């Protein structure tokens, strides 16, 4: 099944013939709700100490590259991760990029994944749940915009599991990924060039694995 996640009428920045830009999508460090397997969405849950350790480990991993800037979702768990990374890379304070905020989950927020499955099995209406198409329609143009700001450069973009999953599904043209494939502190390298947005490397499962083959 091929699913192209894209919204109609979305204005996409034109990269043109500018040099390729590297963007590292990073998921924030763990929160207590992550540990409890609760759905966070737009609820602003802070990182815990394990999440800070994960963020420092990711920063060390990225320290081997040459980065120009760090941007982040405005939610505190992402912003703190971005600050830890920017400090380690010797870069300026991260800029906030609202389009990278987590997918809104409406009435699901605060529930455990088991509670969510029970509601879905009962076909209970879920108010306020943002579609993946909506997430892609704001996140992808924001990533292309970053490339116009840093042509030929490299940017770390700290965001959330729901955003990263939506972007990966869009690029891989998949309907779903296995649960837990985008872990806290994971890195997913993208390249933006005249040919568009492409995935270079990812800590998540490979596309063929996502099929269950």
PDB file of C-alpha atoms in Angstrom:
ATOM      1  CA  UNK A   1       0.000   0.000   0.000  1.00  0.00           C
ATOM      2  CA  UNK A   2       1.454   3.354  -1.025  1.00  0.00           C
ATOM      3  CA  UNK A   3       0.507   6.342   1.088  1.00  0.00           C
ATOM      4  CA  UNK A   4       1.752   9.778   0.107  1.00  0.00           C
ATOM      5  CA  UNK A   5       1.263  12.090   3.072  1.00  0.00           C
ATOM      6  CA  UNK A   6       0.762  15.528   1.663  1.00  0.00           C
ATOM      7  CA  UNK A   7      -1.923  18.148   1.931  1.00  0.00           C
ATOM      8  CA  UNK A   8      -3.527  19.922  -1.018  1.00  0.00           C
ATOM      9  CA  UNK A   9      -2.647  23.523  -1.691  1.00  0.00           C
ATOM     10  CA  UNK A  10       0.487  23.582   0.468  1.00  0.00           C
ATOM     11  CA  UNK A  11       2.975  26.321  -0.439  1.00  0.00           C
ATOM     12  CA  UNK A  12       6.410  24.663  -0.576  1.00  0.00           C
ATOM     13  CA  UNK A  13       9.599  26.767  -0.535  1.00  0.00           C
ATOM     14  CA  UNK A  14      11.628  26.438  -3.716  1.00  0.00           C
ATOM     15  CA  UNK A  15      15.189  25.272  -3.036  1.00  0.00           C
ATOM     16  CA  UNK A  16      16.313  25.714  -6.641  1.00  0.00           C
ATOM     17  CA  UNK A  17      19.925  25.134  -7.589  1.00  0.00           C
ATOM     18  CA  UNK A  18      21.343  25.978  -4.150  1.00  0.00           C
ATOM     19  CA  UNK A  19      23.934  23.579  -2.670  1.00  0.00           C
ATOM     20  CA  UNK A  20      22.469  20.648  -0.767  1.00  0.00           C
ATOM     21  CA  UNK A  21      21.652  21.189   2.899  1.00  0.00           C
ATOM     22  CA  UNK A  22      21.869  18.497   5.581  1.00  0.00           C
ATOM     23  CA  UNK A  23      19.201  18.403   8.291  1.00  0.00           C
ATOM     24  CA  UNK A  24      19.471  16.045  11.258  1.00  0.00           C
ATOM     25  CA  UNK A  25      16.048  15.381  12.738  1.00  0.00           C
ATOM     26  CA  UNK A  26      16.528  14.491  16.402  1.00  0.00           C
ATOM     27  CA  UNK A  27      13.874  13.225  18.777  1.00  0.00           C
ATOM     28  CA  UNK A  28      13.967  14.806  22.235  1.00  0.00           C
ATOM     29  CA  UNK A  29      15.090  12.895  25.307  1.00  0.00           C
ATOM     30  CA  UNK A  30      12.789  10.823  27.489  1.00  0.00           C
ATOM     31  CA  UNK A  31      10.030  12.250  29.688  1.00  0.00           C
ATOM     32  CA  UNK A  32       8.175  10.567  32.527  1.00  0.00           C
ATOM     33  CA  UNK A  33       5.180  10.173  30.216  1.00  0.00           C
ATOM     34  CA  UNK A  34       7.402   8.453  27.656  1.00  0.00           C
ATOM     35  CA  UNK A  35       8.480   6.038  30.362  1.00  0.00           C
ATOM     36  CA  UNK A  36       4.856   5.444  31.375  1.00  0.00           C
ATOM     37  CA  UNK A  37       3.881   5.027  27.694  1.00  0.00           C
ATOM     38  CA  UNK A  38       1.456   7.939  27.878  1.00  0.00           C
ATOM     39  CA  UNK A  39       0.496   9.992  24.841  1.00  0.00           C
ATOM     40  CA  UNK A  40       1.927  13.495  25.107  1.00  0.00           C
ATOM     41  CA  UNK A  41       1.038  15.356  21.935  1.00  0.00           C
ATOM     42  CA  UNK A  42       0.802  19.091  22.624  1.00  0.00           C
ATOM     43  CA  UNK A  43       0.934  18.588  26.405  1.00  0.00           C
ATOM     44  CA  UNK A  44       4.171  20.198  27.575  1.00  0.00           C
ATOM     45  CA  UNK A  45       5.825  17.462  29.627  1.00  0.00           C
ATOM     46  CA  UNK A  46       9.460  18.177  30.631  1.00  0.00           C
ATOM     47  CA  UNK A  47      12.382  15.831  30.150  1.00  0.00           C
ATOM     48  CA  UNK A  48      13.515  13.622  32.984  1.00  0.00           C
ATOM     49  CA  UNK A  49      17.112  12.884  34.012  1.00  0.00           C
ATOM     50  CA  UNK A  50      17.348   9.880  31.693  1.00  0.00           C
ATOM     51  CA  UNK A  51      16.217  12.110  28.857  1.00  0.00           C
ATOM     52  CA  UNK A  52      18.949  14.616  29.653  1.00  0.00           C
ATOM     53  CA  UNK A  53      21.519  11.815  29.567  1.00  0.00           C
ATOM     54  CA  UNK A  54      20.134  10.692  26.193  1.00  0.00           C
ATOM     55  CA  UNK A  55      20.384  14.265  24.914  1.00  0.00           C
ATOM     56  CA  UNK A  56      24.005  14.515  26.008  1.00  0.00           C
ATOM     57  CA  UNK A  57      24.774  11.205  24.273  1.00  0.00           C
ATOM     58  CA  UNK A  58      23.144  12.468  21.058  1.00  0.00           C
ATOM     59  CA  UNK A  59      25.115  15.706  21.333  1.00  0.00           C
ATOM     60  CA  UNK A  60      28.353  13.736  21.577  1.00  0.00           C
ATOM     61  CA  UNK A  61      27.357  11.737  18.540  1.00  0.00           C
ATOM     62  CA  UNK A  62      26.672  14.895  16.533  1.00  0.00           C
ATOM     63  CA  UNK A  63      29.881  16.553  17.727  1.00  0.00           C
ATOM     64  CA  UNK A  64      31.789  14.714  15.011  1.00  0.00           C
ATOM     65  CA  UNK A  65      30.100  16.780  12.315  1.00  0.00           C
ATOM     66  CA  UNK A  66      30.176  20.406  11.233  1.00  0.00           C
ATOM     67  CA  UNK A  67      26.877  22.094  12.108  1.00  0.00           C
ATOM     68  CA  UNK A  68      25.695  25.631  11.489  1.00  0.00           C
ATOM     69  CA  UNK A  69      22.623  25.948  13.688  1.00  0.00           C
ATOM     70  CA  UNK A  70      20.134  24.188  15.943  1.00  0.00           C
ATOM     71  CA  UNK A  71      16.372  24.723  15.732  1.00  0.00           C
ATOM     72  CA  UNK A  72      13.665  23.215  17.891  1.00  0.00           C
ATOM     73  CA  UNK A  73      10.012  22.671  18.549  1.00  0.00           C
ATOM     74  CA  UNK A  74       8.774  25.140  21.199  1.00  0.00           C
ATOM     75  CA  UNK A  75       7.759  22.365  23.626  1.00  0.00           C
ATOM     76  CA  UNK A  76      10.082  22.249  26.627  1.00  0.00           C
ATOM     77  CA  UNK A  77      11.227  18.636  26.227  1.00  0.00           C
ATOM     78  CA  UNK A  78      12.458  19.446  22.732  1.00  0.00           C
ATOM     79  CA  UNK A  79      13.837  22.890  23.579  1.00  0.00           C
ATOM     80  CA  UNK A  80      15.912  21.523  26.471  1.00  0.00           C
ATOM     81  CA  UNK A  81      17.311  18.765  24.267  1.00  0.00           C
ATOM     82  CA  UNK A  82      18.196  21.368  21.637  1.00  0.00           C
ATOM     83  CA  UNK A  83      19.943  23.564  24.211  1.00  0.00           C
ATOM     84  CA  UNK A  84      22.056  20.635  25.417  1.00  0.00           C
ATOM     85  CA  UNK A  85      23.046  19.857  21.825  1.00  0.00           C
ATOM     86  CA  UNK A  86      23.762  23.483  20.899  1.00  0.00           C
ATOM     87  CA  UNK A  87      25.961  23.934  23.989  1.00  0.00           C
ATOM     88  CA  UNK A  88      27.987  20.840  23.114  1.00  0.00           C
ATOM     89  CA  UNK A  89      28.363  21.922  19.474  1.00  0.00           C
ATOM     90  CA  UNK A  90      29.393  25.454  20.466  1.00  0.00           C
ATOM     91  CA  UNK A  91      26.449  26.988  18.610  1.00  0.00           C
ATOM     92  CA  UNK A  92      24.088  29.840  19.423  1.00  0.00           C
ATOM     93  CA  UNK A  93      20.904  29.319  21.399  1.00  0.00           C
ATOM     94  CA  UNK A  94      18.422  27.255  19.368  1.00  0.00           C
ATOM     95  CA  UNK A  95      15.757  29.069  17.354  1.00  0.00           C
ATOM     96  CA  UNK A  96      12.153  28.033  17.941  1.00  0.00           C
ATOM     97  CA  UNK A  97      10.343  26.630  14.913  1.00  0.00           C
ATOM     98  CA  UNK A  98       6.639  26.148  15.760  1.00  0.00           C
ATOM     99  CA  UNK A  99       6.038  23.929  12.707  1.00  0.00           C
ATOM    100  CA  UNK A 100       8.142  21.228  14.410  1.00  0.00           C
ATOM    101  CA  UNK A 101       5.795  20.957  17.419  1.00  0.00           C
ATOM    102  CA  UNK A 102       4.458  17.513  18.201  1.00  0.00           C
ATOM    103  CA  UNK A 103       1.362  16.121  16.536  1.00  0.00           C
ATOM    104  CA  UNK A 104      -1.723  17.142  18.508  1.00  0.00           C
ATOM    105  CA  UNK A 105      -3.553  14.162  19.970  1.00  0.00           C
ATOM    106  CA  UNK A 106      -6.574  15.909  21.477  1.00  0.00           C
ATOM    107  CA  UNK A 107      -8.529  13.796  23.944  1.00  0.00           C
ATOM    108  CA  UNK A 108      -5.907  11.029  23.758  1.00  0.00           C
ATOM    109  CA  UNK A 109      -3.294  13.110  25.555  1.00  0.00           C
ATOM    110  CA  UNK A 110      -2.450  11.701  28.967  1.00  0.00           C
ATOM    111  CA  UNK A 111      -3.798   8.246  28.147  1.00  0.00           C
ATOM    112  CA  UNK A 112      -1.588   5.172  27.996  1.00  0.00           C
ATOM    113  CA  UNK A 113      -1.163   3.336  24.711  1.00  0.00           C
ATOM    114  CA  UNK A 114      -3.290   0.501  26.122  1.00  0.00           C
ATOM    115  CA  UNK A 115      -6.093   2.947  26.922  1.00  0.00           C
ATOM    116  CA  UNK A 116      -5.839   4.362  23.417  1.00  0.00           C
ATOM    117  CA  UNK A 117      -6.166   0.915  21.863  1.00  0.00           C
ATOM    118  CA  UNK A 118      -9.259   0.251  23.956  1.00  0.00           C
ATOM    119  CA  UNK A 119     -10.904   3.478  22.764  1.00  0.00           C
ATOM    120  CA  UNK A 120     -10.042   2.691  19.161  1.00  0.00           C
ATOM    121  CA  UNK A 121     -11.502  -0.808  19.526  1.00  0.00           C
ATOM    122  CA  UNK A 122     -14.710   0.749  20.850  1.00  0.00           C
ATOM    123  CA  UNK A 123     -14.720   3.255  17.962  1.00  0.00           C
ATOM    124  CA  UNK A 124     -14.903   6.170  20.403  1.00  0.00           C
ATOM    125  CA  UNK A 125     -14.581   9.531  18.561  1.00  0.00           C
ATOM    126  CA  UNK A 126     -11.211  11.192  19.193  1.00  0.00           C
ATOM    127  CA  UNK A 127     -11.612  14.946  19.283  1.00  0.00           C
ATOM    128  CA  UNK A 128      -8.658  17.158  18.400  1.00  0.00           C
ATOM    129  CA  UNK A 129      -6.441  14.469  16.819  1.00  0.00           C
ATOM    130  CA  UNK A 130      -4.241  16.050  14.144  1.00  0.00           C
ATOM    131  CA  UNK A 131      -3.912  14.012  10.957  1.00  0.00           C
ATOM    132  CA  UNK A 132      -0.519  12.891   9.705  1.00  0.00           C
ATOM    133  CA  UNK A 133      -1.235  14.768   6.490  1.00  0.00           C
ATOM    134  CA  UNK A 134      -1.535  17.956   8.558  1.00  0.00           C
ATOM    135  CA  UNK A 135       1.764  17.234  10.330  1.00  0.00           C
ATOM    136  CA  UNK A 136       3.590  16.668   7.048  1.00  0.00           C
ATOM    137  CA  UNK A 137       1.978  19.732   5.501  1.00  0.00           C
ATOM    138  CA  UNK A 138       3.567  21.946   8.147  1.00  0.00           C
ATOM    139  CA  UNK A 139       6.788  20.079   8.932  1.00  0.00           C
ATOM    140  CA  UNK A 140       8.116  19.407   5.425  1.00  0.00           C
ATOM    141  CA  UNK A 141       7.781  23.036   4.197  1.00  0.00           C
ATOM    142  CA  UNK A 142       9.542  24.110   7.407  1.00  0.00           C
ATOM    143  CA  UNK A 143      12.456  21.778   6.643  1.00  0.00           C
ATOM    144  CA  UNK A 144      12.657  23.085   3.074  1.00  0.00           C
ATOM    145  CA  UNK A 145      12.598  26.619   4.442  1.00  0.00           C
ATOM    146  CA  UNK A 146      15.557  25.760   6.691  1.00  0.00           C
ATOM    147  CA  UNK A 147      17.479  24.750   3.577  1.00  0.00           C
ATOM    148  CA  UNK A 148      16.873  28.173   2.038  1.00  0.00           C
ATOM    149  CA  UNK A 149      18.283  29.743   5.208  1.00  0.00           C
ATOM    150  CA  UNK A 150      21.362  27.477   5.269  1.00  0.00           C
ATOM    151  CA  UNK A 151      22.225  26.571   1.640  1.00  0.00           C
ATOM    152  CA  UNK A 152      25.045  24.055   1.587  1.00  0.00           C
ATOM    153  CA  UNK A 153      25.048  23.963   5.389  1.00  0.00           C
ATOM    154  CA  UNK A 154      23.982  21.567   8.122  1.00  0.00           C
ATOM    155  CA  UNK A 155      21.245  22.080  10.720  1.00  0.00           C
ATOM    156  CA  UNK A 156      20.095  20.063  13.717  1.00  0.00           C
ATOM    157  CA  UNK A 157      16.299  20.135  14.086  1.00  0.00           C
ATOM    158  CA  UNK A 158      15.020  18.797  17.410  1.00  0.00           C
ATOM    159  CA  UNK A 159      11.429  17.620  17.323  1.00  0.00           C
ATOM    160  CA  UNK A 160       9.117  14.776  18.361  1.00  0.00           C
ATOM    161  CA  UNK A 161       8.339  11.168  17.590  1.00  0.00           C
ATOM    162  CA  UNK A 162       5.045  11.913  15.872  1.00  0.00           C
ATOM    163  CA  UNK A 163       6.641  14.492  13.591  1.00  0.00           C
ATOM    164  CA  UNK A 164       9.592  12.271  12.688  1.00  0.00           C
ATOM    165  CA  UNK A 165       7.335   9.278  12.039  1.00  0.00           C
ATOM    166  CA  UNK A 166       5.116  11.385   9.783  1.00  0.00           C
ATOM    167  CA  UNK A 167       8.091  12.658   7.782  1.00  0.00           C
ATOM    168  CA  UNK A 168       9.552   9.156   7.433  1.00  0.00           C
ATOM    169  CA  UNK A 169       6.215   7.740   6.307  1.00  0.00           C
ATOM    170  CA  UNK A 170       5.958  10.539   3.758  1.00  0.00           C
ATOM    171  CA  UNK A 171       9.447   9.880   2.380  1.00  0.00           C
ATOM    172  CA  UNK A 172       9.203   6.087   2.471  1.00  0.00           C
ATOM    173  CA  UNK A 173       5.598   6.083   1.217  1.00  0.00           C
ATOM    174  CA  UNK A 174       4.581   3.681   3.958  1.00  0.00           C
ATOM    175  CA  UNK A 175       1.311   3.432   5.870  1.00  0.00           C
ATOM    176  CA  UNK A 176       2.933   2.697   9.249  1.00  0.00           C
ATOM    177  CA  UNK A 177       6.099   1.935  11.153  1.00  0.00           C
ATOM    178  CA  UNK A 178       6.541  -0.557  13.988  1.00  0.00           C
ATOM    179  CA  UNK A 179       5.862   0.874  17.435  1.00  0.00           C
ATOM    180  CA  UNK A 180       8.991   2.222  19.095  1.00  0.00           C
ATOM    181  CA  UNK A 181      11.017   2.553  15.892  1.00  0.00           C
ATOM    182  CA  UNK A 182      11.709   6.261  16.527  1.00  0.00           C
ATOM    183  CA  UNK A 183      13.377   6.254  19.927  1.00  0.00           C
ATOM    184  CA  UNK A 184      14.225   9.127  22.268  1.00  0.00           C
ATOM    185  CA  UNK A 185      17.483  10.754  21.193  1.00  0.00           C
ATOM    186  CA  UNK A 186      17.425   9.107  17.770  1.00  0.00           C
ATOM    187  CA  UNK A 187      18.886  10.830  14.685  1.00  0.00           C
ATOM    188  CA  UNK A 188      17.442  10.861  11.160  1.00  0.00           C
ATOM    189  CA  UNK A 189      19.574  12.567   8.508  1.00  0.00           C
ATOM    190  CA  UNK A 190      17.880  14.327   5.606  1.00  0.00           C
ATOM    191  CA  UNK A 191      19.271  16.073   2.554  1.00  0.00           C
ATOM    192  CA  UNK A 192      17.548  18.971   0.786  1.00  0.00           C
ATOM    193  CA  UNK A 193      18.678  19.657  -2.773  1.00  0.00           C
ATOM    194  CA  UNK A 194      17.235  20.755  -6.100  1.00  0.00           C
ATOM    195  CA  UNK A 195      15.724  17.273  -6.415  1.00  0.00           C
ATOM    196  CA  UNK A 196      13.785  17.722  -3.163  1.00  0.00           C
ATOM    197  CA  UNK A 197      13.866  16.207   0.312  1.00  0.00           C
ATOM    198  CA  UNK A 198      15.440  12.773   0.761  1.00  0.00           C
ATOM    199  CA  UNK A 199      16.383  10.511   3.634  1.00  0.00           C
ATOM    200  CA  UNK A 200      20.096   9.736   3.911  1.00  0.00           C
ATOM    201  CA  UNK A 201      20.226   7.699   7.116  1.00  0.00           C
ATOM    202  CA  UNK A 202      17.899   6.874   9.990  1.00  0.00           C
ATOM    203  CA  UNK A 203      18.032   5.214  13.381  1.00  0.00           C
ATOM    204  CA  UNK A 204      14.533   3.904  12.652  1.00  0.00           C
ATOM    205  CA  UNK A 205      13.888   0.638  10.872  1.00  0.00           C
ATOM    206  CA  UNK A 206      14.636   0.382   7.160  1.00  0.00           C
ATOM    207  CA  UNK A 207      11.667   0.638   4.784  1.00  0.00           C
ATOM    208  CA  UNK A 208      11.775  -3.061   3.890  1.00  0.00           C
ATOM    209  CA  UNK A 209      11.575  -3.965   7.590  1.00  0.00           C
ATOM    210  CA  UNK A 210       8.498  -1.753   7.999  1.00  0.00           C
ATOM    211  CA  UNK A 211       6.601  -4.095   5.668  1.00  0.00           C
ATOM    212  CA  UNK A 212       7.025  -6.995   8.077  1.00  0.00           C
ATOM    213  CA  UNK A 213       9.053  -8.930   5.494  1.00  0.00           C
TER     214      UNK A 213
END
